[in-house]
Amino acid sequence: MRTALAVLKAPVEDHGGDEVQRYAASLLIAEQLAGVLGKAYSAAGYLAYKEPARGQEPAERSRA
């Protein structure tokens, strides 16, 4: 995988073509999207765990 990323991040003139440049841009966008979605997923999980449902008291957490 590291070799593939090195090839994609190399200047386009080295291996030519718009396809490689578009693929590299798509890879970067996919990495950024995965990061943002991961943060959103973590935040939603944190809030769901922390906040009680409407009309319910927060459950006591045991200290073990």
JSON list of N, CA and C in Angstrom, two decimals:
[
{"chain": "A", "resi": 1, "resn": "MET", "atom": "N", "xyz": [0.82, -1.19, 0.00]},
{"chain": "A", "resi": 1, "resn": "MET", "atom": "CA", "xyz": [0.00, 0.00, 0.00]},
{"chain": "A", "resi": 1, "resn": "MET", "atom": "C", "xyz": [0.87, 1.26, 0.00]},
{"chain": "A", "resi": 2, "resn": "ARG", "atom": "N", "xyz": [1.95, 1.25, 0.74]},
{"chain": "A", "resi": 2, "resn": "ARG", "atom": "CA", "xyz": [2.82, 2.42, 0.77]},
{"chain": "A", "resi": 2, "resn": "ARG", "atom": "C", "xyz": [3.41, 2.70, -0.60]},
{"chain": "A", "resi": 3, "resn": "THR", "atom": "N", "xyz": [3.75, 1.65, -1.33]},
{"chain": "A", "resi": 3, "resn": "THR", "atom": "CA", "xyz": [4.30, 1.83, -2.67]},
{"chain": "A", "resi": 3, "resn": "THR", "atom": "C", "xyz": [3.26, 2.48, -3.58]},
{"chain": "A", "resi": 4, "resn": "ALA", "atom": "N", "xyz": [2.02, 2.04, -3.49]},
{"chain": "A", "resi": 4, "resn": "ALA", "atom": "CA", "xyz": [0.96, 2.61, -4.32]},
{"chain": "A", "resi": 4, "resn": "ALA", "atom": "C", "xyz": [0.76, 4.08, -3.99]},
{"chain": "A", "resi": 5, "resn": "LEU", "atom": "N", "xyz": [0.78, 4.43, -2.70]},
{"chain": "A", "resi": 5, "resn": "LEU", "atom": "CA", "xyz": [0.63, 5.83, -2.31]},
{"chain": "A", "resi": 5, "resn": "LEU", "atom": "C", "xyz": [1.80, 6.67, -2.79]},
{"chain": "A", "resi": 6, "resn": "ALA", "atom": "N", "xyz": [2.99, 6.13, -2.73]},
{"chain": "A", "resi": 6, "resn": "ALA", "atom": "CA", "xyz": [4.17, 6.86, -3.21]},
{"chain": "A", "resi": 6, "resn": "ALA", "atom": "C", "xyz": [4.05, 7.14, -4.71]},
{"chain": "A", "resi": 7, "resn": "VAL", "atom": "N", "xyz": [3.57, 6.16, -5.46]},
{"chain": "A", "resi": 7, "resn": "VAL", "atom": "CA", "xyz": [3.40, 6.34, -6.90]},
{"chain": "A", "resi": 7, "resn": "VAL", "atom": "C", "xyz": [2.34, 7.40, -7.17]},
{"chain": "A", "resi": 8, "resn": "LEU", "atom": "N", "xyz": [1.25, 7.35, -6.42]},
{"chain": "A", "resi": 8, "resn": "LEU", "atom": "CA", "xyz": [0.16, 8.30, -6.64]},
{"chain": "A", "resi": 8, "resn": "LEU", "atom": "C", "xyz": [0.55, 9.73, -6.27]},
{"chain": "A", "resi": 9, "resn": "LYS", "atom": "N", "xyz": [1.40, 9.88, -5.26]},
{"chain": "A", "resi": 9, "resn": "LYS", "atom": "CA", "xyz": [1.79, 11.21, -4.82]},
{"chain": "A", "resi": 9, "resn": "LYS", "atom": "C", "xyz": [2.96, 11.77, -5.61]},
{"chain": "A", "resi": 10, "resn": "ALA", "atom": "N", "xyz": [3.59, 10.96, -6.46]},
{"chain": "A", "resi": 10, "resn": "ALA", "atom": "CA", "xyz": [4.69, 11.42, -7.31]},
{"chain": "A", "resi": 10, "resn": "ALA", "atom": "C", "xyz": [4.14, 12.37, -8.37]},
{"chain": "A", "resi": 11, "resn": "PRO", "atom": "N", "xyz": [4.98, 13.23, -8.91]},
{"chain": "A", "resi": 11, "resn": "PRO", "atom": "CA", "xyz": [4.51, 14.13, -9.97]},
{"chain": "A", "resi": 11, "resn": "PRO", "atom": "C", "xyz": [3.88, 13.36, -11.12]},
{"chain": "A", "resi": 12, "resn": "VAL", "atom": "N", "xyz": [2.83, 13.91, -11.68]},
{"chain": "A", "resi": 12, "resn": "VAL", "atom": "CA", "xyz": [2.08, 13.25, -12.75]},
{"chain": "A", "resi": 12, "resn": "VAL", "atom": "C", "xyz": [2.94, 13.02, -13.98]},
{"chain": "A", "resi": 13, "resn": "GLU", "atom": "N", "xyz": [3.91, 13.87, -14.22]},
{"chain": "A", "resi": 13, "resn": "GLU", "atom": "CA", "xyz": [4.75, 13.72, -15.42]},
{"chain": "A", "resi": 13, "resn": "GLU", "atom": "C", "xyz": [5.53, 12.42, -15.39]},
{"chain": "A", "resi": 14, "resn": "ASP", "atom": "N", "xyz": [5.82, 11.90, -14.20]},
{"chain": "A", "resi": 14, "resn": "ASP", "atom": "CA", "xyz": [6.61, 10.68, -14.10]},
{"chain": "A", "resi": 14, "resn": "ASP", "atom": "C", "xyz": [5.88, 9.48, -14.67]},
{"chain": "A", "resi": 15, "resn": "HIS", "atom": "N", "xyz": [4.59, 9.42, -14.53]},
{"chain": "A", "resi": 15, "resn": "HIS", "atom": "CA", "xyz": [3.86, 8.28, -15.06]},
{"chain": "A", "resi": 15, "resn": "HIS", "atom": "C", "xyz": [2.68, 8.70, -15.92]},
{"chain": "A", "resi": 16, "resn": "GLY", "atom": "N", "xyz": [2.54, 9.97, -16.17]},
{"chain": "A", "resi": 16, "resn": "GLY", "atom": "CA", "xyz": [1.64, 10.54, -17.16]},
{"chain": "A", "resi": 16, "resn": "GLY", "atom": "C", "xyz": [0.17, 10.21, -17.00]},
{"chain": "A", "resi": 17, "resn": "GLY", "atom": "N", "xyz": [-0.64, 11.09, -17.56]},
{"chain": "A", "resi": 17, "resn": "GLY", "atom": "CA", "xyz": [-2.07, 10.84, -17.67]},
{"chain": "A", "resi": 17, "resn": "GLY", "atom": "C", "xyz": [-2.92, 11.51, -16.62]},
{"chain": "A", "resi": 18, "resn": "ASP", "atom": "N", "xyz": [-4.08, 11.93, -17.08]},
{"chain": "A", "resi": 18, "resn": "ASP", "atom": "CA", "xyz": [-5.04, 12.56, -16.18]},
{"chain": "A", "resi": 18, "resn": "ASP", "atom": "C", "xyz": [-5.71, 11.53, -15.27]},
{"chain": "A", "resi": 19, "resn": "GLU", "atom": "N", "xyz": [-5.76, 10.27, -15.71]},
{"chain": "A", "resi": 19, "resn": "GLU", "atom": "CA", "xyz": [-6.41, 9.25, -14.90]},
{"chain": "A", "resi": 19, "resn": "GLU", "atom": "C", "xyz": [-5.72, 9.08, -13.56]},
{"chain": "A", "resi": 20, "resn": "VAL", "atom": "N", "xyz": [-4.41, 9.08, -13.56]},
{"chain": "A", "resi": 20, "resn": "VAL", "atom": "CA", "xyz": [-3.66, 8.91, -12.32]},
{"chain": "A", "resi": 20, "resn": "VAL", "atom": "C", "xyz": [-3.89, 10.12, -11.41]},
{"chain": "A", "resi": 21, "resn": "GLN", "atom": "N", "xyz": [-3.91, 11.30, -11.99]},
{"chain": "A", "resi": 21, "resn": "GLN", "atom": "CA", "xyz": [-4.14, 12.51, -11.21]},
{"chain": "A", "resi": 21, "resn": "GLN", "atom": "C", "xyz": [-5.54, 12.50, -10.59]},
{"chain": "A", "resi": 22, "resn": "ARG", "atom": "N", "xyz": [-6.54, 12.09, -11.37]},
{"chain": "A", "resi": 22, "resn": "ARG", "atom": "CA", "xyz": [-7.89, 12.01, -10.84]},
{"chain": "A", "resi": 22, "resn": "ARG", "atom": "C", "xyz": [-8.00, 10.96, -9.75]},
{"chain": "A", "resi": 23, "resn": "TYR", "atom": "N", "xyz": [-7.32, 9.83, -9.95]},
{"chain": "A", "resi": 23, "resn": "TYR", "atom": "CA", "xyz": [-7.34, 8.78, -8.94]},
{"chain": "A", "resi": 23, "resn": "TYR", "atom": "C", "xyz": [-6.69, 9.26, -7.65]},
{"chain": "A", "resi": 24, "resn": "ALA", "atom": "N", "xyz": [-5.59, 9.97, -7.77]},
{"chain": "A", "resi": 24, "resn": "ALA", "atom": "CA", "xyz": [-4.90, 10.49, -6.58]},
{"chain": "A", "resi": 24, "resn": "ALA", "atom": "C", "xyz": [-5.79, 11.50, -5.86]},
{"chain": "A", "resi": 25, "resn": "ALA", "atom": "N", "xyz": [-6.45, 12.36, -6.60]},
{"chain": "A", "resi": 25, "resn": "ALA", "atom": "CA", "xyz": [-7.36, 13.34, -5.99]},
{"chain": "A", "resi": 25, "resn": "ALA", "atom": "C", "xyz": [-8.53, 12.63, -5.31]},
{"chain": "A", "resi": 26, "resn": "SER", "atom": "N", "xyz": [-9.06, 11.59, -5.94]},
{"chain": "A", "resi": 26, "resn": "SER", "atom": "CA", "xyz": [-10.16, 10.83, -5.36]},
{"chain": "A", "resi": 26, "resn": "SER", "atom": "C", "xyz": [-9.71, 10.13, -4.09]},
{"chain": "A", "resi": 27, "resn": "LEU", "atom": "N", "xyz": [-8.49, 9.62, -4.09]},
{"chain": "A", "resi": 27, "resn": "LEU", "atom": "CA", "xyz": [-7.96, 8.96, -2.90]},
{"chain": "A", "resi": 27, "resn": "LEU", "atom": "C", "xyz": [-7.85, 9.94, -1.74]},
{"chain": "A", "resi": 28, "resn": "LEU", "atom": "N", "xyz": [-7.37, 11.14, -2.03]},
{"chain": "A", "resi": 28, "resn": "LEU", "atom": "CA", "xyz": [-7.24, 12.16, -0.99]},
{"chain": "A", "resi": 28, "resn": "LEU", "atom": "C", "xyz": [-8.61, 12.55, -0.44]},
{"chain": "A", "resi": 29, "resn": "ILE", "atom": "N", "xyz": [-9.57, 12.73, -1.32]},
{"chain": "A", "resi": 29, "resn": "ILE", "atom": "CA", "xyz": [-10.93, 13.09, -0.90]},
{"chain": "A", "resi": 29, "resn": "ILE", "atom": "C", "xyz": [-11.53, 11.95, -0.07]},
{"chain": "A", "resi": 30, "resn": "ALA", "atom": "N", "xyz": [-11.30, 10.71, -0.47]},
{"chain": "A", "resi": 30, "resn": "ALA", "atom": "CA", "xyz": [-11.82, 9.57, 0.29]},
{"chain": "A", "resi": 30, "resn": "ALA", "atom": "C", "xyz": [-11.19, 9.50, 1.68]},
{"chain": "A", "resi": 31, "resn": "GLU", "atom": "N", "xyz": [-9.90, 9.78, 1.77]},
{"chain": "A", "resi": 31, "resn": "GLU", "atom": "CA", "xyz": [-9.23, 9.78, 3.08]},
{"chain": "A", "resi": 31, "resn": "GLU", "atom": "C", "xyz": [-9.80, 10.87, 3.97]},
{"chain": "A", "resi": 32, "resn": "GLN", "atom": "N", "xyz": [-10.01, 12.05, 3.41]},
{"chain": "A", "resi": 32, "resn": "GLN", "atom": "CA", "xyz": [-10.56, 13.16, 4.19]},
{"chain": "A", "resi": 32, "resn": "GLN", "atom": "C", "xyz": [-11.99, 12.86, 4.63]},
{"chain": "A", "resi": 33, "resn": "LEU", "atom": "N", "xyz": [-12.79, 12.30, 3.73]},
{"chain": "A", "resi": 33, "resn": "LEU", "atom": "CA", "xyz": [-14.18, 11.94, 4.06]},
{"chain": "A", "resi": 33, "resn": "LEU", "atom": "C", "xyz": [-14.22, 10.89, 5.15]},
{"chain": "A", "resi": 34, "resn": "ALA", "atom": "N", "xyz": [-13.34, 9.90, 5.07]},
{"chain": "A", "resi": 34, "resn": "ALA", "atom": "CA", "xyz": [-13.29, 8.87, 6.10]},
{"chain": "A", "resi": 34, "resn": "ALA", "atom": "C", "xyz": [-12.94, 9.47, 7.45]},
{"chain": "A", "resi": 35, "resn": "GLY", "atom": "N", "xyz": [-12.04, 10.43, 7.47]},
{"chain": "A", "resi": 35, "resn": "GLY", "atom": "CA", "xyz": [-11.69, 11.09, 8.72]},
{"chain": "A", "resi": 35, "resn": "GLY", "atom": "C", "xyz": [-12.85, 11.86, 9.31]},
{"chain": "A", "resi": 36, "resn": "VAL", "atom": "N", "xyz": [-13.56, 12.60, 8.48]},
{"chain": "A", "resi": 36, "resn": "VAL", "atom": "CA", "xyz": [-14.70, 13.39, 8.95]},
{"chain": "A", "resi": 36, "resn": "VAL", "atom": "C", "xyz": [-15.82, 12.47, 9.42]},
{"chain": "A", "resi": 37, "resn": "LEU", "atom": "N", "xyz": [-16.09, 11.42, 8.68]},
{"chain": "A", "resi": 37, "resn": "LEU", "atom": "CA", "xyz": [-17.15, 10.49, 9.07]},
{"chain": "A", "resi": 37, "resn": "LEU", "atom": "C", "xyz": [-16.79, 9.77, 10.37]},
{"chain": "A", "resi": 38, "resn": "GLY", "atom": "N", "xyz": [-15.51, 9.45, 10.54]},
{"chain": "A", "resi": 38, "resn": "GLY", "atom": "CA", "xyz": [-15.07, 8.81, 11.77]},
{"chain": "A", "resi": 38, "resn": "GLY", "atom": "C", "xyz": [-15.28, 9.72, 12.97]},
{"chain": "A", "resi": 39, "resn": "LYS", "atom": "N", "xyz": [-14.96, 11.00, 12.81]},
{"chain": "A", "resi": 39, "resn": "LYS", "atom": "CA", "xyz": [-15.17, 11.95, 13.90]},
{"chain": "A", "resi": 39, "resn": "LYS", "atom": "C", "xyz": [-16.66, 12.13, 14.20]},
{"chain": "A", "resi": 40, "resn": "ALA", "atom": "N", "xyz": [-17.47, 12.19, 13.16]},
{"chain": "A", "resi": 40, "resn": "ALA", "atom": "CA", "xyz": [-18.92, 12.33, 13.36]},
{"chain": "A", "resi": 40, "resn": "ALA", "atom": "C", "xyz": [-19.49, 11.10, 14.06]},
{"chain": "A", "resi": 41, "resn": "TYR", "atom": "N", "xyz": [-19.03, 9.93, 13.68]},
{"chain": "A", "resi": 41, "resn": "TYR", "atom": "CA", "xyz": [-19.49, 8.69, 14.30]},
{"chain": "A", "resi": 41, "resn": "TYR", "atom": "C", "xyz": [-19.10, 8.66, 15.77]},
{"chain": "A", "resi": 42, "resn": "SER", "atom": "N", "xyz": [-17.89, 9.07, 16.08]},
{"chain": "A", "resi": 42, "resn": "SER", "atom": "CA", "xyz": [-17.43, 9.11, 17.47]},
{"chain": "A", "resi": 42, "resn": "SER", "atom": "C", "xyz": [-18.24, 10.11, 18.29]},
{"chain": "A", "resi": 43, "resn": "ALA", "atom": "N", "xyz": [-18.49, 11.27, 17.71]},
{"chain": "A", "resi": 43, "resn": "ALA", "atom": "CA", "xyz": [-19.26, 12.30, 18.42]},
{"chain": "A", "resi": 43, "resn": "ALA", "atom": "C", "xyz": [-20.68, 11.83, 18.68]},
{"chain": "A", "resi": 44, "resn": "ALA", "atom": "N", "xyz": [-21.30, 11.21, 17.69]},
{"chain": "A", "resi": 44, "resn": "ALA", "atom": "CA", "xyz": [-22.67, 10.72, 17.86]},
{"chain": "A", "resi": 44, "resn": "ALA", "atom": "C", "xyz": [-22.72, 9.62, 18.92]},
{"chain": "A", "resi": 45, "resn": "GLY", "atom": "N", "xyz": [-21.75, 8.74, 18.90]},
{"chain": "A", "resi": 45, "resn": "GLY", "atom": "CA", "xyz": [-21.70, 7.68, 19.90]},
{"chain": "A", "resi": 45, "resn": "GLY", "atom": "C", "xyz": [-21.49, 8.24, 21.30]},
{"chain": "A", "resi": 46, "resn": "TYR", "atom": "N", "xyz": [-20.63, 9.23, 21.41]},
{"chain": "A", "resi": 46, "resn": "TYR", "atom": "CA", "xyz": [-20.37, 9.87, 22.70]},
{"chain": "A", "resi": 46, "resn": "TYR", "atom": "C", "xyz": [-21.64, 10.51, 23.24]},
{"chain": "A", "resi": 47, "resn": "LEU", "atom": "N", "xyz": [-22.33, 11.25, 22.39]},
{"chain": "A", "resi": 47, "resn": "LEU", "atom": "CA", "xyz": [-23.56, 11.92, 22.82]},
{"chain": "A", "resi": 47, "resn": "LEU", "atom": "C", "xyz": [-24.65, 10.91, 23.17]},
{"chain": "A", "resi": 48, "resn": "ALA", "atom": "N", "xyz": [-24.78, 9.86, 22.39]},
{"chain": "A", "resi": 48, "resn": "ALA", "atom": "CA", "xyz": [-25.79, 8.84, 22.66]},
{"chain": "A", "resi": 48, "resn": "ALA", "atom": "C", "xyz": [-25.51, 8.14, 23.99]},
{"chain": "A", "resi": 49, "resn": "TYR", "atom": "N", "xyz": [-24.26, 7.95, 24.31]},
{"chain": "A", "resi": 49, "resn": "TYR", "atom": "CA", "xyz": [-23.91, 7.29, 25.57]},
{"chain": "A", "resi": 49, "resn": "TYR", "atom": "C", "xyz": [-24.10, 8.23, 26.75]},
{"chain": "A", "resi": 50, "resn": "LYS", "atom": "N", "xyz": [-23.78, 9.50, 26.55]},
{"chain": "A", "resi": 50, "resn": "LYS", "atom": "CA", "xyz": [-23.79, 10.47, 27.64]},
{"chain": "A", "resi": 50, "resn": "LYS", "atom": "C", "xyz": [-25.20, 10.96, 27.98]},
{"chain": "A", "resi": 51, "resn": "GLU", "atom": "N", "xyz": [-26.03, 11.21, 26.99]},
{"chain": "A", "resi": 51, "resn": "GLU", "atom": "CA", "xyz": [-27.34, 11.80, 27.21]},
{"chain": "A", "resi": 51, "resn": "GLU", "atom": "C", "xyz": [-28.41, 10.72, 27.42]},
{"chain": "A", "resi": 52, "resn": "PRO", "atom": "N", "xyz": [-29.20, 10.84, 28.49]},
{"chain": "A", "resi": 52, "resn": "PRO", "atom": "CA", "xyz": [-30.30, 9.89, 28.69]},
{"chain": "A", "resi": 52, "resn": "PRO", "atom": "C", "xyz": [-31.43, 10.19, 27.70]},
{"chain": "A", "resi": 53, "resn": "ALA", "atom": "N", "xyz": [-32.25, 9.19, 27.46]},
{"chain": "A", "resi": 53, "resn": "ALA", "atom": "CA", "xyz": [-33.41, 9.40, 26.59]},
{"chain": "A", "resi": 53, "resn": "ALA", "atom": "C", "xyz": [-34.36, 10.38, 27.27]},
{"chain": "A", "resi": 54, "resn": "ARG", "atom": "N", "xyz": [-35.18, 11.05, 26.52]},
{"chain": "A", "resi": 54, "resn": "ARG", "atom": "CA", "xyz": [-36.12, 12.03, 27.09]},
{"chain": "A", "resi": 54, "resn": "ARG", "atom": "C", "xyz": [-37.03, 11.35, 28.10]},
{"chain": "A", "resi": 55, "resn": "GLY", "atom": "N", "xyz": [-37.18, 12.00, 29.23]},
{"chain": "A", "resi": 55, "resn": "GLY", "atom": "CA", "xyz": [-38.07, 11.48, 30.26]},
{"chain": "A", "resi": 55, "resn": "GLY", "atom": "C", "xyz": [-37.44, 10.43, 31.15]},
{"chain": "A", "resi": 56, "resn": "GLN", "atom": "N", "xyz": [-36.16, 10.13, 30.95]},
{"chain": "A", "resi": 56, "resn": "GLN", "atom": "CA", "xyz": [-35.49, 9.13, 31.78]},
{"chain": "A", "resi": 56, "resn": "GLN", "atom": "C", "xyz": [-34.40, 9.79, 32.60]},
{"chain": "A", "resi": 57, "resn": "GLU", "atom": "N", "xyz": [-34.20, 9.22, 33.77]},
{"chain": "A", "resi": 57, "resn": "GLU", "atom": "CA", "xyz": [-33.10, 9.67, 34.61]},
{"chain": "A", "resi": 57, "resn": "GLU", "atom": "C", "xyz": [-31.81, 9.01, 34.14]},
{"chain": "A", "resi": 58, "resn": "PRO", "atom": "N", "xyz": [-30.70, 9.70, 34.27]},
{"chain": "A", "resi": 58, "resn": "PRO", "atom": "CA", "xyz": [-29.42, 9.05, 33.89]},
{"chain": "A", "resi": 58, "resn": "PRO", "atom": "C", "xyz": [-29.16, 7.83, 34.78]},
{"chain": "A", "resi": 59, "resn": "ALA", "atom": "N", "xyz": [-28.68, 6.78, 34.20]},
{"chain": "A", "resi": 59, "resn": "ALA", "atom": "CA", "xyz": [-28.37, 5.57, 34.96]},
{"chain": "A", "resi": 59, "resn": "ALA", "atom": "C", "xyz": [-27.10, 5.79, 35.76]},
{"chain": "A", "resi": 60, "resn": "GLU", "atom": "N", "xyz": [-27.06, 5.21, 36.94]},
{"chain": "A", "resi": 60, "resn": "GLU", "atom": "CA", "xyz": [-25.85, 5.31, 37.75]},
{"chain": "A", "resi": 60, "resn": "GLU", "atom": "C", "xyz": [-24.81, 4.38, 37.17]},
{"chain": "A", "resi": 61, "resn": "ARG", "atom": "N", "xyz": [-23.61, 4.86, 37.12]},
{"chain": "A", "resi": 61, "resn": "ARG", "atom": "CA", "xyz": [-22.51, 4.04, 36.60]},
{"chain": "A", "resi": 61, "resn": "ARG", "atom": "C", "xyz": [-21.75, 3.47, 37.79]},
{"chain": "A", "resi": 62, "resn": "SER", "atom": "N", "xyz": [-21.48, 2.19, 37.71]},
{"chain": "A", "resi": 62, "resn": "SER", "atom": "CA", "xyz": [-20.75, 1.55, 38.81]},
{"chain": "A", "resi": 62, "resn": "SER", "atom": "C", "xyz": [-19.28, 1.90, 38.70]},
{"chain": "A", "resi": 63, "resn": "ARG", "atom": "N", "xyz": [-18.66, 2.07, 39.84]},
{"chain": "A", "resi": 63, "resn": "ARG", "atom": "CA", "xyz": [-17.23, 2.38, 39.87]},
{"chain": "A", "resi": 63, "resn": "ARG", "atom": "C", "xyz": [-16.49, 1.10, 40.29]},
{"chain": "A", "resi": 64, "resn": "ALA", "atom": "N", "xyz": [-15.97, 0.43, 39.33]},
{"chain": "A", "resi": 64, "resn": "ALA", "atom": "CA", "xyz": [-15.27, -0.83, 39.61]},
{"chain": "A", "resi": 64, "resn": "ALA", "atom": "C", "xyz": [-13.79, -0.65, 39.60]}
]
